[in-house]
Amino acid sequence: MKRSWLIALFCVFGLAAPALAADTIKLGFNIPLTGDIPDVGESSKNAAEMLKKKINDAGGLDVGGKKYKVEFVYEDNESKAESALSAARKLITQDGVLGMVGPQSSKQAVPAGEAANDLKTPMMAPWSTNPNTTKDRPYVFRGCFLDTFQGPTAAKFATEEFKAKKAAVLYDIASDYPKGLAEDFKAAFEKINGPGSVVAFETFTTKDVDFSAQLTNIAKSGADVLFVPQYYNEIPLVVKQAKSMGFTKPVLGSDSWGSGDLMGLCGDDCKGYFFVTHYAAAGAKGKTKEFIDAYTAQYKKTPDDVAALTWDSANLMLAAIQSMGTVTGDQAKDREALMKAMAGIKKFEGITGDMSYPASGPHDPIKCAVVVKIDDAGKFGFYQSVCP
C-alpha cells in the first residue's frame, strides 16, 4: 500500500522525471512556425522529425555504450527577434534542453545567440549567415558559410557571369541578414569594379510591399545587375514590380531565395535567375541524394536548403554528444562538455558539405557555396561551386 502511494505521488508531482531524463537526450528547436517565413519553420521541423524517427527507430543514440532516446522540443519564434529570445530562454531554463538548434534567420539568431551564450547552452544556427550570430560567443555555432563569404561570391559571380560593371542593391535595412549581406556585396563589388560602381543602394523596411520609388532609381541608374538579398516571400513582389517598370537586367539572389515556396509565389518571373546558396538538390549524389529521396518520399516535396542545413546541424550536435563519451545528468557540466565537443570536431561530413571549426575565434565553418540557376521547369539546378 505504501509503495503504491509513493508511486502515485511520484507520478502526480512529476518526481519520476529525472529517471526518464536519464535515458533521454533532449534538444530544442527555436524555429519560425508562424510569422513572415513559416515555410522555414516547416522545413526545419520536417528535417528534425525525420532525423528523430531515424535515430529512435534504430534504438536510440549510442553514447559510451548506452542508448538514449532523443526528444526534440519545438518553440515557435514567430519570425520575430523578441520571440526568438523568449523561446531560447524557455528552452534552456524551463524545458532543460542539452542544446538548441536554431534560430534560422539572422534577425532571430543574433539575439537568441546572446541568450544561449549567457546561459552557457550550446546553440547551433543552421542558416544564419550574419557574423554577429557567433561573434564573441563560445557557446554559439553555425552550420553555414558567412555573409562575408557569400557577399564577395555574389559580387564576383555578377562581374564574371554578367560582365557587370555597375550594380544595384535593394534590401531591408531593418533586418540583420539582408543589411549585412548588402553591405558585404557592395564592398566586394566596388573592390573589383572600383569605387562608386554600386550605382544604386536602395533600402526599404520590413513589411513594405511597394518598391516603385526604389526601382525607379535603380532603373535610371544604369545598373547591369540587381542584387536582392531578401527572403523567398519578398522576392516575387520585387521581381514583378521591377519587370513592370522595364528593368530587364539580371536579378541575382542570396541563400534566402532557396527556402520556402519561391517558385510557387514567383512562377515564370523568376526563371533564368541565379542565386548563391548552400546546396543544389538537382543532380545531388551520395548521402545528399539519400536525404533528398527520403525527405521527398515522406513530405512529397524537395527539401530546401533550410531542411538540409537543419539535418546537418542537428546531426553534428548529436555526433558531438556521442563524442562526449558520457552524459552525467549534471546539466551545466553536460552543456559545457557538449560545447567543447562541438568545438573539437575536426571534420563532419554533412550533406551540405564538410564542416570543421577553427581552433580559435568564432565557431564558423569553412564551407563552399553553390550558385544555382532556376531553370525553365522552375528547378534549382547546380551551376557552379565556389570555395574559400
CSV table of C-alpha atoms in Angstrom, one decimal:
chain,number,residue,atom,x,y,z
A,1,MET,CA,0.0,0.0,0.0
A,2,LYS,CA,2.8,2.4,1.0
A,3,ARG,CA,4.7,1.5,-2.2
A,4,SER,CA,1.6,2.2,-4.4
A,5,TRP,CA,1.1,5.5,-2.6
A,6,LEU,CA,4.7,6.6,-3.3
A,7,ILE,CA,4.4,5.6,-7.0
A,8,ALA,CA,1.2,7.7,-7.2
A,9,LEU,CA,2.9,10.6,-5.6
A,10,PHE,CA,5.8,10.4,-8.0
A,11,CYS,CA,3.5,10.4,-11.0
A,12,VAL,CA,1.3,13.3,-9.8
A,13,PHE,CA,4.1,15.6,-8.9
A,14,GLY,CA,6.5,14.6,-11.7
A,15,LEU,CA,9.1,13.2,-9.4
A,16,ALA,CA,9.8,10.4,-11.8
A,17,ALA,CA,11.0,12.8,-14.5
A,18,PRO,CA,14.7,12.5,-13.7
A,19,ALA,CA,14.6,8.8,-14.3
A,20,LEU,CA,13.1,9.4,-17.7
A,21,ALA,CA,15.5,12.2,-18.4
A,22,ALA,CA,18.4,9.8,-17.6
A,23,ASP,CA,17.5,7.8,-20.7
A,24,THR,CA,16.6,10.7,-22.9
A,25,ILE,CA,18.6,13.4,-24.7
A,26,LYS,CA,16.6,16.5,-25.2
A,27,LEU,CA,17.3,19.1,-27.9
A,28,GLY,CA,15.4,22.3,-28.5
A,29,PHE,CA,14.4,23.8,-31.9
A,30,ASN,CA,13.9,27.6,-32.0
A,31,ILE,CA,12.1,28.0,-35.3
A,32,PRO,CA,9.5,30.2,-37.1
A,33,LEU,CA,6.4,28.1,-37.3
A,34,THR,CA,4.3,31.2,-37.8
A,35,GLY,CA,5.0,34.8,-38.9
A,36,ASP,CA,6.6,36.0,-42.1
A,37,ILE,CA,8.6,32.9,-43.1
A,38,PRO,CA,6.6,29.8,-41.8
A,39,ASP,CA,8.0,27.6,-44.6
A,40,VAL,CA,11.4,28.0,-42.9
A,41,GLY,CA,9.9,26.6,-39.7
A,42,GLU,CA,8.2,23.8,-41.5
A,43,SER,CA,11.3,22.7,-43.3
A,44,SER,CA,13.2,22.8,-40.0
A,45,LYS,CA,10.7,20.7,-38.2
A,46,ASN,CA,10.3,18.2,-41.1
A,47,ALA,CA,14.0,17.5,-41.2
A,48,ALA,CA,14.2,17.2,-37.4
A,49,GLU,CA,11.2,14.8,-37.2
A,50,MET,CA,12.8,12.6,-39.9
A,51,LEU,CA,16.1,12.5,-38.0
A,52,LYS,CA,14.4,11.8,-34.7
A,53,LYS,CA,12.5,8.9,-36.1
A,54,LYS,CA,15.6,7.5,-37.8
A,55,ILE,CA,17.6,7.5,-34.5
A,56,ASN,CA,14.8,6.3,-32.3
A,57,ASP,CA,13.7,3.5,-34.7
A,58,ALA,CA,17.3,2.3,-34.6
A,59,GLY,CA,17.2,2.0,-30.8
A,60,GLY,CA,18.4,5.5,-29.9
A,61,LEU,CA,21.7,7.4,-29.8
A,62,ASP,CA,24.7,5.5,-28.6
A,63,VAL,CA,26.8,7.4,-26.1
A,64,GLY,CA,29.5,5.5,-24.4
A,65,GLY,CA,27.8,2.2,-25.0
A,66,LYS,CA,24.4,3.3,-23.6
A,67,LYS,CA,21.4,4.0,-25.8
A,68,TYR,CA,19.4,7.2,-25.4
A,69,LYS,CA,16.1,8.1,-27.0
A,70,VAL,CA,16.2,11.6,-28.5
A,71,GLU,CA,13.5,14.1,-27.7
A,72,PHE,CA,13.0,17.3,-29.7
A,73,VAL,CA,11.2,20.3,-28.2
A,74,TYR,CA,9.9,22.9,-30.7
A,75,GLU,CA,9.3,26.5,-29.8
A,76,ASP,CA,7.8,28.9,-32.3
A,77,ASN,CA,9.7,32.2,-32.6
A,78,GLU,CA,7.0,33.7,-34.8
A,79,SER,CA,9.8,35.1,-37.1
A,80,LYS,CA,10.4,37.8,-34.5
A,81,ALA,CA,13.6,38.8,-32.7
A,82,GLU,CA,11.9,39.2,-29.3
A,83,SER,CA,10.0,35.9,-29.6
A,84,ALA,CA,13.2,34.1,-30.6
A,85,LEU,CA,14.8,35.5,-27.4
A,86,SER,CA,11.9,34.3,-25.3
A,87,ALA,CA,11.9,30.9,-27.0
A,88,ALA,CA,15.6,30.5,-26.3
A,89,ARG,CA,15.2,31.3,-22.6
A,90,LYS,CA,12.2,28.9,-22.3
A,91,LEU,CA,14.0,26.0,-24.0
A,92,ILE,CA,17.1,26.5,-21.8
A,93,THR,CA,15.6,27.4,-18.4
A,94,GLN,CA,12.2,25.6,-18.5
A,95,ASP,CA,12.5,22.8,-21.0
A,96,GLY,CA,16.0,21.9,-19.9
A,97,VAL,CA,17.4,21.1,-23.3
A,98,LEU,CA,21.0,20.0,-23.6
A,99,GLY,CA,21.5,22.1,-26.7
A,100,MET,CA,19.5,24.2,-29.1
A,101,VAL,CA,19.2,24.1,-32.9
A,102,GLY,CA,18.1,27.5,-34.5
A,103,PRO,CA,17.0,30.1,-34.9
A,104,GLN,CA,17.5,30.0,-38.6
A,105,SER,CA,17.2,33.7,-39.7
A,106,SER,CA,19.9,36.1,-38.5
A,107,LYS,CA,17.3,38.5,-37.3
A,108,GLN,CA,16.3,35.9,-34.7
A,109,ALA,CA,19.6,34.1,-34.3
A,110,VAL,CA,21.6,37.1,-33.2
A,111,PRO,CA,19.5,37.9,-30.1
A,112,ALA,CA,18.9,34.2,-29.3
A,113,GLY,CA,22.6,33.6,-29.5
A,114,GLU,CA,23.3,36.2,-26.9
A,115,ALA,CA,20.9,34.4,-24.5
A,116,ALA,CA,22.3,30.9,-25.3
A,117,ASN,CA,25.8,32.2,-24.6
A,118,ASP,CA,24.9,33.9,-21.4
A,119,LEU,CA,23.1,30.8,-20.2
A,120,LYS,CA,26.0,28.6,-21.3
A,121,THR,CA,24.0,26.4,-23.5
A,122,PRO,CA,25.3,25.2,-27.0
A,123,MET,CA,23.3,26.7,-29.9
A,124,MET,CA,23.6,25.7,-33.5
A,125,ALA,CA,22.3,28.2,-36.1
A,126,PRO,CA,21.9,26.2,-39.3
A,127,TRP,CA,21.0,29.0,-41.7
A,128,SER,CA,22.2,32.3,-40.1
A,129,THR,CA,24.9,33.9,-42.1
A,130,ASN,CA,25.4,37.2,-40.2
A,131,PRO,CA,28.8,37.3,-38.4
A,132,ASN,CA,27.2,38.7,-35.2
A,133,THR,CA,25.5,35.4,-34.5
A,134,THR,CA,28.7,33.8,-33.3
A,135,LYS,CA,31.0,36.7,-32.6
A,136,ASP,CA,32.5,36.6,-29.1
A,137,ARG,CA,30.1,33.7,-28.2
A,138,PRO,CA,31.9,30.4,-27.5
A,139,TYR,CA,28.6,28.6,-26.9
A,140,VAL,CA,27.2,29.5,-30.4
A,141,PHE,CA,28.0,27.7,-33.6
A,142,ARG,CA,26.7,27.9,-37.1
A,143,GLY,CA,26.1,25.3,-39.9
A,144,CYS,CA,26.6,27.6,-42.9
A,145,PHE,CA,29.0,30.0,-44.6
A,146,LEU,CA,29.2,33.7,-43.6
A,147,ASP,CA,27.8,36.7,-45.4
A,148,THR,CA,31.4,37.9,-45.5
A,149,PHE,CA,32.0,35.0,-47.9
A,150,GLN,CA,28.6,35.0,-49.6
A,151,GLY,CA,28.7,38.7,-50.5
A,152,PRO,CA,32.0,38.5,-52.3
A,153,THR,CA,30.9,35.3,-54.0
A,154,ALA,CA,27.8,37.1,-55.4
A,155,ALA,CA,29.8,40.1,-56.4
A,156,LYS,CA,32.5,38.0,-58.2
A,157,PHE,CA,29.7,36.0,-60.0
A,158,ALA,CA,27.9,39.1,-61.1
A,159,THR,CA,31.1,40.5,-62.5
A,160,GLU,CA,32.2,37.4,-64.3
A,161,GLU,CA,28.9,35.9,-65.4
A,162,PHE,CA,27.0,39.0,-66.4
A,163,LYS,CA,30.1,41.1,-67.3
A,164,ALA,CA,28.6,43.7,-64.9
A,165,LYS,CA,30.5,46.9,-64.4
A,166,LYS,CA,27.7,48.6,-62.4
A,167,ALA,CA,25.4,47.0,-59.8
A,168,ALA,CA,22.3,48.0,-57.9
A,169,VAL,CA,21.2,46.6,-54.5
A,170,LEU,CA,17.7,46.6,-52.9
A,171,TYR,CA,17.4,45.4,-49.3
A,172,ASP,CA,15.5,45.6,-46.0
A,173,ILE,CA,17.5,48.0,-43.8
A,174,ALA,CA,15.6,46.9,-40.6
A,175,SER,CA,16.7,43.2,-40.8
A,176,ASP,CA,20.2,41.9,-39.8
A,177,TYR,CA,20.6,39.4,-42.6
A,178,PRO,CA,19.9,41.5,-45.8
A,179,LYS,CA,21.5,44.6,-44.3
A,180,GLY,CA,24.8,42.8,-43.6
A,181,LEU,CA,24.8,40.9,-46.9
A,182,ALA,CA,24.0,44.0,-48.9
A,183,GLU,CA,27.0,45.8,-47.3
A,184,ASP,CA,29.3,42.9,-47.9
A,185,PHE,CA,28.2,42.7,-51.6
A,186,LYS,CA,28.7,46.4,-52.1
A,187,ALA,CA,32.2,46.4,-50.6
A,188,ALA,CA,33.3,43.4,-52.7
A,189,PHE,CA,31.7,44.6,-55.9
A,190,GLU,CA,33.4,48.0,-55.6
A,191,LYS,CA,36.7,46.4,-54.7
A,192,ILE,CA,36.5,44.6,-58.1
A,193,ASN,CA,34.9,47.3,-60.2
A,194,GLY,CA,36.0,50.5,-58.5
A,195,PRO,CA,34.5,53.0,-56.0
A,196,GLY,CA,31.0,54.1,-57.0
A,197,SER,CA,30.3,51.0,-59.2
A,198,VAL,CA,27.4,50.2,-57.0
A,199,VAL,CA,25.3,52.9,-58.6
A,200,ALA,CA,22.1,52.4,-56.5
A,201,PHE,CA,22.0,51.2,-52.9
A,202,GLU,CA,18.2,51.3,-52.2
A,203,THR,CA,16.5,50.4,-48.9
A,204,PHE,CA,13.1,49.6,-47.6
A,205,THR,CA,11.6,48.5,-44.2
A,206,THR,CA,10.2,45.1,-43.2
A,207,LYS,CA,6.5,44.7,-44.4
A,208,ASP,CA,6.8,47.2,-47.2
A,209,VAL,CA,5.2,46.0,-50.4
A,210,ASP,CA,5.6,48.9,-52.7
A,211,PHE,CA,9.1,49.3,-54.1
A,212,SER,CA,8.3,51.6,-57.0
A,213,ALA,CA,10.4,54.6,-55.8
A,214,GLN,CA,13.4,52.4,-55.2
A,215,LEU,CA,13.0,50.6,-58.5
A,216,THR,CA,12.6,53.8,-60.4
A,217,ASN,CA,16.0,54.9,-59.1
A,218,ILE,CA,17.5,51.5,-59.9
A,219,ALA,CA,16.1,51.5,-63.5
A,220,LYS,CA,17.6,55.0,-64.1
A,221,SER,CA,21.0,54.1,-62.5
A,222,GLY,CA,22.3,52.2,-65.5
A,223,ALA,CA,23.0,49.1,-63.3
A,224,ASP,CA,23.9,45.9,-65.2
A,225,VAL,CA,22.6,43.7,-62.4
A,226,LEU,CA,20.3,43.9,-59.4
A,227,PHE,CA,21.3,42.1,-56.2
A,228,VAL,CA,18.3,41.4,-53.8
A,229,PRO,CA,19.3,39.5,-50.6
A,230,GLN,CA,15.7,39.1,-49.4
A,231,TYR,CA,13.5,36.2,-48.2
A,232,TYR,CA,11.5,33.9,-50.6
A,233,ASN,CA,8.2,35.6,-49.7
A,234,GLU,CA,9.5,39.1,-50.7
A,235,ILE,CA,11.3,38.3,-54.0
A,236,PRO,CA,8.1,37.9,-56.1
A,237,LEU,CA,7.0,41.4,-55.2
A,238,VAL,CA,10.3,42.9,-56.1
A,239,VAL,CA,10.8,40.9,-59.3
A,240,LYS,CA,7.3,41.5,-60.7
A,241,GLN,CA,7.4,45.3,-59.9
A,242,ALA,CA,10.9,45.5,-61.5
A,243,LYS,CA,9.7,43.9,-64.7
A,244,SER,CA,6.6,46.0,-64.8
A,245,MET,CA,8.8,49.1,-64.7
A,246,GLY,CA,11.0,47.9,-67.6
A,247,PHE,CA,14.0,46.6,-65.7
A,248,THR,CA,15.2,43.7,-67.8
A,249,LYS,CA,18.7,43.2,-66.5
A,250,PRO,CA,19.6,40.1,-64.4
A,251,VAL,CA,18.4,39.8,-60.8
A,252,LEU,CA,20.8,38.0,-58.5
A,253,GLY,CA,19.8,36.4,-55.2
A,254,SER,CA,21.2,35.0,-52.0
A,255,ASP,CA,20.7,31.9,-50.0
A,256,SER,CA,17.4,33.1,-48.6
A,257,TRP,CA,15.9,32.6,-52.0
A,258,GLY,CA,16.2,28.8,-51.7
A,259,SER,CA,13.9,28.4,-48.7
A,260,GLY,CA,10.1,28.2,-48.9
A,261,ASP,CA,7.9,28.1,-52.0
A,262,LEU,CA,9.7,30.7,-54.1
A,263,MET,CA,8.6,29.3,-57.4
A,264,GLY,CA,5.0,28.8,-56.3
A,265,LEU,CA,4.9,32.5,-55.5
A,266,CYS,CA,7.1,33.8,-58.3
A,267,GLY,CA,6.5,31.4,-61.2
A,268,ASP,CA,7.8,32.3,-64.6
A,269,ASP,CA,9.1,35.7,-63.4
A,270,CYS,CA,12.0,34.1,-61.5
A,271,LYS,CA,13.0,31.6,-64.1
A,272,GLY,CA,16.5,32.1,-65.5
A,273,TYR,CA,17.8,33.9,-62.4
A,274,PHE,CA,20.7,32.8,-60.2
A,275,PHE,CA,21.3,32.8,-56.5
A,276,VAL,CA,24.0,31.8,-54.1
A,277,THR,CA,23.1,29.1,-51.7
A,278,HIS,CA,24.3,26.1,-49.7
A,279,TYR,CA,23.4,23.1,-51.8
A,280,ALA,CA,21.6,22.2,-55.0
A,281,ALA,CA,19.0,19.4,-54.9
A,282,ALA,CA,19.0,18.7,-58.7
A,283,GLY,CA,21.8,16.3,-59.6
A,284,ALA,CA,22.8,15.5,-56.0
A,285,LYS,CA,24.6,12.3,-55.2
A,286,GLY,CA,25.6,10.0,-52.3
A,287,LYS,CA,24.3,10.9,-48.8
A,288,THR,CA,22.8,14.1,-50.1
A,289,LYS,CA,20.6,12.3,-52.6
A,290,GLU,CA,19.6,9.7,-50.0
A,291,PHE,CA,18.4,12.5,-47.8
A,292,ILE,CA,16.5,14.2,-50.6
A,293,ASP,CA,14.9,10.9,-51.7
A,294,ALA,CA,13.8,10.1,-48.1
A,295,TYR,CA,12.5,13.6,-47.4
A,296,THR,CA,10.7,13.8,-50.7
A,297,ALA,CA,9.1,10.4,-50.1
A,298,GLN,CA,7.9,11.5,-46.7
A,299,TYR,CA,6.8,15.1,-47.3
A,300,LYS,CA,6.1,15.0,-51.1
A,301,LYS,CA,8.3,17.9,-51.9
A,302,THR,CA,12.0,18.5,-52.5
A,303,PRO,CA,13.9,19.7,-49.3
A,304,ASP,CA,15.2,23.2,-49.4
A,305,ASP,CA,18.5,24.4,-48.0
A,306,VAL,CA,16.9,25.1,-44.6
A,307,ALA,CA,15.9,21.4,-44.3
A,308,ALA,CA,19.3,20.2,-45.4
A,309,LEU,CA,21.2,22.6,-43.1
A,310,THR,CA,18.9,21.6,-40.2
A,311,TRP,CA,19.7,18.0,-40.9
A,312,ASP,CA,23.4,18.6,-40.8
A,313,SER,CA,23.3,20.9,-37.8
A,314,ALA,CA,21.3,18.6,-35.6
A,315,ASN,CA,23.4,15.6,-36.7
A,316,LEU,CA,26.6,17.5,-35.9
A,317,MET,CA,25.3,18.3,-32.4
A,318,LEU,CA,24.3,14.7,-31.9
A,319,ALA,CA,27.7,13.4,-33.1
A,320,ALA,CA,29.3,15.8,-30.6
A,321,ILE,CA,27.2,14.3,-27.8
A,322,GLN,CA,28.4,10.8,-28.8
A,323,SER,CA,32.0,12.0,-28.7
A,324,MET,CA,31.5,13.2,-25.1
A,325,GLY,CA,31.5,9.5,-24.1
A,326,THR,CA,29.0,10.0,-21.3
A,327,VAL,CA,26.0,12.1,-20.2
A,328,THR,CA,26.3,12.7,-16.5
A,329,GLY,CA,22.9,14.3,-15.8
A,330,ASP,CA,24.6,17.4,-14.4
A,331,GLN,CA,23.1,19.9,-16.8
A,332,ALA,CA,25.7,22.6,-16.5
A,333,LYS,CA,28.5,20.1,-16.8
A,334,ASP,CA,27.0,18.3,-19.8
A,335,ARG,CA,26.3,21.6,-21.6
A,336,GLU,CA,30.0,22.7,-21.2
A,337,ALA,CA,31.2,19.2,-22.3
A,338,LEU,CA,28.9,19.5,-25.4
A,339,MET,CA,30.3,22.9,-26.3
A,340,LYS,CA,33.9,21.6,-26.1
A,341,ALA,CA,33.0,18.5,-28.1
A,342,MET,CA,31.4,20.6,-30.9
A,343,ALA,CA,34.4,23.0,-31.0
A,344,GLY,CA,36.7,20.0,-31.2
A,345,ILE,CA,35.1,18.4,-34.3
A,346,LYS,CA,37.8,18.1,-36.9
A,347,LYS,CA,35.7,17.1,-39.9
A,348,PHE,CA,32.0,16.5,-40.0
A,349,GLU,CA,30.8,15.1,-43.4
A,350,GLY,CA,27.4,16.8,-44.0
A,351,ILE,CA,25.1,16.6,-46.9
A,352,THR,CA,25.7,20.4,-47.5
A,353,GLY,CA,29.5,19.9,-47.3
A,354,ASP,CA,32.2,19.1,-44.8
A,355,MET,CA,32.3,21.2,-41.6
A,356,SER,CA,35.0,21.8,-39.0
A,357,TYR,CA,35.6,24.8,-36.7
A,358,PRO,CA,38.8,26.8,-36.3
A,359,ALA,CA,40.8,26.3,-33.1
A,360,SER,CA,40.3,29.9,-32.1
A,361,GLY,CA,37.8,32.6,-32.9
A,362,PRO,CA,34.1,32.3,-33.8
A,363,HIS,CA,32.6,28.9,-34.5
A,364,ASP,CA,32.1,29.5,-38.2
A,365,PRO,CA,32.7,26.5,-40.5
A,366,ILE,CA,34.8,26.9,-43.6
A,367,LYS,CA,32.4,25.7,-46.4
A,368,CYS,CA,31.9,26.1,-50.1
A,369,ALA,CA,29.0,28.0,-51.6
A,370,VAL,CA,26.9,26.8,-54.6
A,371,VAL,CA,25.5,29.0,-57.3
A,372,VAL,CA,22.2,27.6,-58.7
A,373,LYS,CA,20.2,28.6,-61.7
A,374,ILE,CA,16.4,28.5,-61.8
A,375,ASP,CA,15.7,26.5,-65.0
A,376,ASP,CA,12.8,26.6,-67.3
A,377,ALA,CA,11.0,24.0,-65.2
A,378,GLY,CA,11.4,26.1,-62.1
A,379,LYS,CA,14.0,23.7,-60.6
A,380,PHE,CA,17.1,24.8,-58.7
A,381,GLY,CA,20.0,23.3,-60.8
A,382,PHE,CA,23.6,23.3,-59.8
A,383,TYR,CA,25.6,25.9,-61.8
A,384,GLN,CA,29.0,26.2,-60.1
A,385,SER,CA,30.7,25.7,-56.8
A,386,VAL,CA,32.7,28.4,-55.1
A,387,CYS,CA,35.1,27.6,-52.3
A,388,PRO,CA,37.1,29.8,-49.9
